[in-house]
PDB file of C-alpha atoms in Angstrom:
ATOM      1  CA  UNK A   1     -31.835  19.971 -28.460  1.00  0.00           C
ATOM      2  CA  UNK A   2     -34.919  19.247 -30.573  1.00  0.00           C
ATOM      3  CA  UNK A   3     -35.406  20.250 -34.208  1.00  0.00           C
ATOM      4  CA  UNK A   4     -37.314  23.406 -33.235  1.00  0.00           C
ATOM      5  CA  UNK A   5     -34.454  24.603 -31.025  1.00  0.00           C
ATOM      6  CA  UNK A   6     -36.091  23.623 -27.745  1.00  0.00           C
ATOM      7  CA  UNK A   7     -33.950  21.986 -25.086  1.00  0.00           C
ATOM      8  CA  UNK A   8     -35.354  19.193 -22.912  1.00  0.00           C
ATOM      9  CA  UNK A   9     -38.801  19.467 -24.507  1.00  0.00           C
ATOM     10  CA  UNK A  10     -39.329  23.073 -23.350  1.00  0.00           C
ATOM     11  CA  UNK A  11     -40.111  26.004 -25.592  1.00  0.00           C
ATOM     12  CA  UNK A  12     -37.138  27.975 -26.954  1.00  0.00           C
ATOM     13  CA  UNK A  13     -35.890  30.317 -24.230  1.00  0.00           C
ATOM     14  CA  UNK A  14     -38.043  28.667 -21.549  1.00  0.00           C
ATOM     15  CA  UNK A  15     -36.199  26.693 -18.905  1.00  0.00           C
ATOM     16  CA  UNK A  16     -36.896  25.492 -15.396  1.00  0.00           C
ATOM     17  CA  UNK A  17     -36.493  28.274 -12.850  1.00  0.00           C
ATOM     18  CA  UNK A  18     -33.376  27.592 -10.757  1.00  0.00           C
ATOM     19  CA  UNK A  19     -34.732  27.533  -7.190  1.00  0.00           C
ATOM     20  CA  UNK A  20     -37.061  25.156  -5.390  1.00  0.00           C
ATOM     21  CA  UNK A  21     -39.314  26.219  -2.540  1.00  0.00           C
ATOM     22  CA  UNK A  22     -38.382  25.221   1.015  1.00  0.00           C
ATOM     23  CA  UNK A  23     -38.471  21.508   1.942  1.00  0.00           C
ATOM     24  CA  UNK A  24     -40.571  22.627   4.926  1.00  0.00           C
ATOM     25  CA  UNK A  25     -43.342  23.418   2.436  1.00  0.00           C
ATOM     26  CA  UNK A  26     -43.826  19.656   1.980  1.00  0.00           C
ATOM     27  CA  UNK A  27     -44.518  19.224   5.703  1.00  0.00           C
ATOM     28  CA  UNK A  28     -46.835  22.253   5.723  1.00  0.00           C
ATOM     29  CA  UNK A  29     -48.801  21.110   2.656  1.00  0.00           C
ATOM     30  CA  UNK A  30     -49.028  17.597   4.157  1.00  0.00           C
ATOM     31  CA  UNK A  31     -50.313  18.915   7.496  1.00  0.00           C
ATOM     32  CA  UNK A  32     -52.825  21.219   5.783  1.00  0.00           C
ATOM     33  CA  UNK A  33     -54.106  18.386   3.558  1.00  0.00           C
ATOM     34  CA  UNK A  34     -54.370  16.057   6.582  1.00  0.00           C
ATOM     35  CA  UNK A  35     -56.309  18.594   8.657  1.00  0.00           C
ATOM     36  CA  UNK A  36     -58.677  19.315   5.761  1.00  0.00           C
ATOM     37  CA  UNK A  37     -59.141  15.579   5.165  1.00  0.00           C
ATOM     38  CA  UNK A  38     -59.874  14.961   8.848  1.00  0.00           C
ATOM     39  CA  UNK A  39     -62.479  17.741   8.821  1.00  0.00           C
ATOM     40  CA  UNK A  40     -64.238  16.151   5.850  1.00  0.00           C
ATOM     41  CA  UNK A  41     -64.164  12.681   7.434  1.00  0.00           C
ATOM     42  CA  UNK A  42     -65.447  14.059  10.760  1.00  0.00           C
ATOM     43  CA  UNK A  43     -68.348  15.746   8.954  1.00  0.00           C
ATOM     44  CA  UNK A  44     -69.177  12.531   7.089  1.00  0.00           C
ATOM     45  CA  UNK A  45     -69.105  10.526  10.334  1.00  0.00           C
ATOM     46  CA  UNK A  46     -71.309  13.073  12.103  1.00  0.00           C
ATOM     47  CA  UNK A  47     -73.890  13.019   9.297  1.00  0.00           C
ATOM     48  CA  UNK A  48     -73.791   9.205   9.077  1.00  0.00           C
ATOM     49  CA  UNK A  49     -74.365   8.812  12.833  1.00  0.00           C
ATOM     50  CA  UNK A  50     -76.923  11.620  13.162  1.00  0.00           C
ATOM     51  CA  UNK A  51     -79.004  10.371  10.243  1.00  0.00           C
ATOM     52  CA  UNK A  52     -78.656   6.716  11.182  1.00  0.00           C
ATOM     53  CA  UNK A  53     -77.518   5.889   7.676  1.00  0.00           C
ATOM     54  CA  UNK A  54     -76.908   2.363   6.425  1.00  0.00           C
ATOM     55  CA  UNK A  55     -73.632   0.492   6.485  1.00  0.00           C
ATOM     56  CA  UNK A  56     -72.961   1.509   2.884  1.00  0.00           C
ATOM     57  CA  UNK A  57     -72.307   5.028   4.148  1.00  0.00           C
ATOM     58  CA  UNK A  58     -69.466   3.683   6.309  1.00  0.00           C
ATOM     59  CA  UNK A  59     -67.914   2.380   3.113  1.00  0.00           C
ATOM     60  CA  UNK A  60     -68.082   5.899   1.716  1.00  0.00           C
ATOM     61  CA  UNK A  61     -66.378   7.211   4.869  1.00  0.00           C
ATOM     62  CA  UNK A  62     -63.627   4.586   4.475  1.00  0.00           C
ATOM     63  CA  UNK A  63     -63.141   5.575   0.826  1.00  0.00           C
ATOM     64  CA  UNK A  64     -62.881   9.222   1.871  1.00  0.00           C
ATOM     65  CA  UNK A  65     -60.220   8.266   4.428  1.00  0.00           C
ATOM     66  CA  UNK A  66     -58.262   6.432   1.704  1.00  0.00           C
ATOM     67  CA  UNK A  67     -58.574   9.311  -0.773  1.00  0.00           C
ATOM     68  CA  UNK A  68     -57.628  11.881   1.859  1.00  0.00           C
ATOM     69  CA  UNK A  69     -54.609   9.865   2.941  1.00  0.00           C
ATOM     70  CA  UNK A  70     -53.436   9.459  -0.653  1.00  0.00           C
ATOM     71  CA  UNK A  71     -53.922  13.194  -1.237  1.00  0.00           C
ATOM     72  CA  UNK A  72     -51.949  14.128   1.898  1.00  0.00           C
ATOM     73  CA  UNK A  73     -49.096  11.778   0.963  1.00  0.00           C
ATOM     74  CA  UNK A  74     -48.827  12.427  -2.785  1.00  0.00           C
ATOM     75  CA  UNK A  75     -49.863  16.054  -3.435  1.00  0.00           C
ATOM     76  CA  UNK A  76     -47.246  17.857  -1.285  1.00  0.00           C
ATOM     77  CA  UNK A  77     -44.324  15.896  -2.751  1.00  0.00           C
ATOM     78  CA  UNK A  78     -45.630  16.347  -6.281  1.00  0.00           C
ATOM     79  CA  UNK A  79     -46.071  20.089  -5.733  1.00  0.00           C
ATOM     80  CA  UNK A  80     -42.540  20.341  -4.351  1.00  0.00           C
ATOM     81  CA  UNK A  81     -41.142  18.743  -7.514  1.00  0.00           C
ATOM     82  CA  UNK A  82     -43.019  21.271  -9.681  1.00  0.00           C
ATOM     83  CA  UNK A  83     -42.806  24.556  -7.722  1.00  0.00           C
ATOM     84  CA  UNK A  84     -39.771  26.602  -8.726  1.00  0.00           C
ATOM     85  CA  UNK A  85     -38.803  30.263  -8.921  1.00  0.00           C
ATOM     86  CA  UNK A  86     -35.968  32.503 -10.074  1.00  0.00           C
ATOM     87  CA  UNK A  87     -35.141  36.177 -10.391  1.00  0.00           C
ATOM     88  CA  UNK A  88     -32.824  37.415 -13.128  1.00  0.00           C
ATOM     89  CA  UNK A  89     -31.868  40.938 -14.169  1.00  0.00           C
ATOM     90  CA  UNK A  90     -34.762  40.858 -16.636  1.00  0.00           C
ATOM     91  CA  UNK A  91     -37.609  38.920 -15.042  1.00  0.00           C
ATOM     92  CA  UNK A  92     -39.213  36.990 -12.196  1.00  0.00           C
ATOM     93  CA  UNK A  93     -39.923  33.401 -13.244  1.00  0.00           C
ATOM     94  CA  UNK A  94     -42.254  30.998 -11.433  1.00  0.00           C
ATOM     95  CA  UNK A  95     -43.645  27.555 -12.075  1.00  0.00           C
ATOM     96  CA  UNK A  96     -46.345  26.110  -9.822  1.00  0.00           C
ATOM     97  CA  UNK A  97     -49.179  23.622  -9.628  1.00  0.00           C
ATOM     98  CA  UNK A  98     -49.512  19.889  -9.426  1.00  0.00           C
ATOM     99  CA  UNK A  99     -52.218  18.814 -11.870  1.00  0.00           C
ATOM    100  CA  UNK A 100     -52.162  21.952 -13.979  1.00  0.00           C
ATOM    101  CA  UNK A 101     -48.706  23.500 -14.269  1.00  0.00           C
ATOM    102  CA  UNK A 102     -48.572  27.285 -14.469  1.00  0.00           C
ATOM    103  CA  UNK A 103     -45.537  29.193 -15.727  1.00  0.00           C
ATOM    104  CA  UNK A 104     -45.396  32.921 -15.022  1.00  0.00           C
ATOM    105  CA  UNK A 105     -42.766  35.342 -16.257  1.00  0.00           C
ATOM    106  CA  UNK A 106     -42.986  38.938 -15.073  1.00  0.00           C
ATOM    107  CA  UNK A 107     -40.494  41.441 -16.463  1.00  0.00           C
ATOM    108  CA  UNK A 108     -38.785  43.306 -13.602  1.00  0.00           C
ATOM    109  CA  UNK A 109     -39.733  46.564 -15.332  1.00  0.00           C
ATOM    110  CA  UNK A 110     -43.446  45.670 -15.003  1.00  0.00           C
ATOM    111  CA  UNK A 111     -43.478  44.841 -11.286  1.00  0.00           C
ATOM    112  CA  UNK A 112     -45.485  47.456  -9.390  1.00  0.00           C
ATOM    113  CA  UNK A 113     -45.581  46.121  -5.824  1.00  0.00           C
ATOM    114  CA  UNK A 114     -43.909  43.347  -3.876  1.00  0.00           C
ATOM    115  CA  UNK A 115     -45.652  41.821  -0.865  1.00  0.00           C
ATOM    116  CA  UNK A 116     -45.002  39.051   1.623  1.00  0.00           C
ATOM    117  CA  UNK A 117     -47.606  37.095   3.542  1.00  0.00           C
ATOM    118  CA  UNK A 118     -47.455  34.426   6.232  1.00  0.00           C
ATOM    119  CA  UNK A 119     -50.561  32.644   7.440  1.00  0.00           C
ATOM    120  CA  UNK A 120     -50.690  31.247  10.969  1.00  0.00           C
ATOM    121  CA  UNK A 121     -49.905  27.745   9.698  1.00  0.00           C
ATOM    122  CA  UNK A 122     -47.072  28.998   7.507  1.00  0.00           C
ATOM    123  CA  UNK A 123     -45.558  30.849  10.465  1.00  0.00           C
ATOM    124  CA  UNK A 124     -45.625  27.601  12.482  1.00  0.00           C
ATOM    125  CA  UNK A 125     -43.577  25.943   9.744  1.00  0.00           C
ATOM    126  CA  UNK A 126     -41.251  28.937   9.210  1.00  0.00           C
ATOM    127  CA  UNK A 127     -42.622  29.664   5.735  1.00  0.00           C
ATOM    128  CA  UNK A 128     -43.539  32.818   3.835  1.00  0.00           C
ATOM    129  CA  UNK A 129     -44.979  33.775   0.463  1.00  0.00           C
ATOM    130  CA  UNK A 130     -43.869  36.540  -1.894  1.00  0.00           C
ATOM    131  CA  UNK A 131     -46.245  38.202  -4.343  1.00  0.00           C
ATOM    132  CA  UNK A 132     -45.194  40.514  -7.173  1.00  0.00           C
ATOM    133  CA  UNK A 133     -48.055  42.547  -8.590  1.00  0.00           C
ATOM    134  CA  UNK A 134     -47.971  43.759 -12.172  1.00  0.00           C
ATOM    135  CA  UNK A 135     -50.464  45.506 -14.426  1.00  0.00           C
ATOM    136  CA  UNK A 136     -51.086  42.163 -16.146  1.00  0.00           C
ATOM    137  CA  UNK A 137     -54.636  40.891 -16.514  1.00  0.00           C
ATOM    138  CA  UNK A 138     -53.255  37.469 -15.483  1.00  0.00           C
ATOM    139  CA  UNK A 139     -52.886  38.783 -11.940  1.00  0.00           C
ATOM    140  CA  UNK A 140     -49.985  38.780  -9.522  1.00  0.00           C
ATOM    141  CA  UNK A 141     -47.059  36.371  -9.539  1.00  0.00           C
ATOM    142  CA  UNK A 142     -46.975  34.233  -6.375  1.00  0.00           C
ATOM    143  CA  UNK A 143     -44.090  32.313  -4.887  1.00  0.00           C
ATOM    144  CA  UNK A 144     -45.451  30.154  -2.084  1.00  0.00           C
ATOM    145  CA  UNK A 145     -43.570  27.990   0.388  1.00  0.00           C
ATOM    146  CA  UNK A 146     -40.329  29.928   0.850  1.00  0.00           C
ATOM    147  CA  UNK A 147     -38.438  29.828   4.115  1.00  0.00           C
ATOM    148  CA  UNK A 148     -38.601  33.202   5.913  1.00  0.00           C
ATOM    149  CA  UNK A 149     -34.968  34.162   5.309  1.00  0.00           C
ATOM    150  CA  UNK A 150     -35.232  33.443   1.574  1.00  0.00           C
ATOM    151  CA  UNK A 151     -38.480  35.410   1.356  1.00  0.00           C
ATOM    152  CA  UNK A 152     -36.876  38.378   3.110  1.00  0.00           C
ATOM    153  CA  UNK A 153     -33.848  38.274   0.785  1.00  0.00           C
ATOM    154  CA  UNK A 154     -36.140  38.003  -2.239  1.00  0.00           C
ATOM    155  CA  UNK A 155     -38.167  41.015  -1.083  1.00  0.00           C
ATOM    156  CA  UNK A 156     -34.953  43.024  -0.747  1.00  0.00           C
ATOM    157  CA  UNK A 157     -33.638  41.844  -4.121  1.00  0.00           C
ATOM    158  CA  UNK A 158     -36.879  42.674  -5.943  1.00  0.00           C
ATOM    159  CA  UNK A 159     -37.143  46.049  -4.187  1.00  0.00           C
ATOM    160  CA  UNK A 160     -33.644  47.011  -5.339  1.00  0.00           C
ATOM    161  CA  UNK A 161     -34.213  45.662  -8.860  1.00  0.00           C
ATOM    162  CA  UNK A 162     -37.543  47.436  -9.361  1.00  0.00           C
ATOM    163  CA  UNK A 163     -36.255  50.701  -7.843  1.00  0.00           C
ATOM    164  CA  UNK A 164     -33.459  50.743 -10.410  1.00  0.00           C
ATOM    165  CA  UNK A 165     -35.986  50.843 -13.271  1.00  0.00           C
ATOM    166  CA  UNK A 166     -37.134  54.305 -14.320  1.00  0.00           C
ATOM    167  CA  UNK A 167     -40.848  54.748 -14.963  1.00  0.00           C
ATOM    168  CA  UNK A 168     -44.060  53.614 -13.312  1.00  0.00           C
ATOM    169  CA  UNK A 169     -44.074  49.908 -14.353  1.00  0.00           C
ATOM    170  CA  UNK A 170     -47.126  50.193 -16.593  1.00  0.00           C
TER     171      UNK A 170
END
C-alpha cells in the first residue's frame, strides 16, 4: 500500500480486472499480424521489381521483414498480458492495449445494449468479442479475444444483470 492508499501502484479502488482473454487470441493476433506483414512485404517487392529500383530498396524490404516479424512475435503476447476484463454486480471493467493502455469501467446501470461479433478469422480460431454500449461519449466497452463459450456466458450474465436494473440506462 502506498502513502496515497493505492495498492500496487494503481489508483485507489482501481485494480486489475480478474479475467484474461483466451490464449487462442495470441495465435489469432499473431496470424493476423503475419498476414498483414506479408501483404506489406509483397507490395514492397512488387513495387521494387516493377520499378527496377536499386539494391538499397531490397534493404528496405529486408528491414520491413524484420520489423514485421518482430511485430508478429511481440505484439500478441504483450497484448495478452495487458487485456483483462471482469463483471461485478456494479460494473463492467476492461483493460486493453499494448502501447497505450486503456481502462474502461461501465456501470451495469448504464449499459444499454450488449452485442457479440465474430469475424471470419476469429471464428477460425474459436474467438468472439463482446461489446457493451452505454450513453457515454467515450463509446462502447469492447472485450476482444474471448473464447466462444465465455462470450456466450458473458452475454447471458450481462443480459440478466442489465435487465434487473429499473430505468432506461441513461
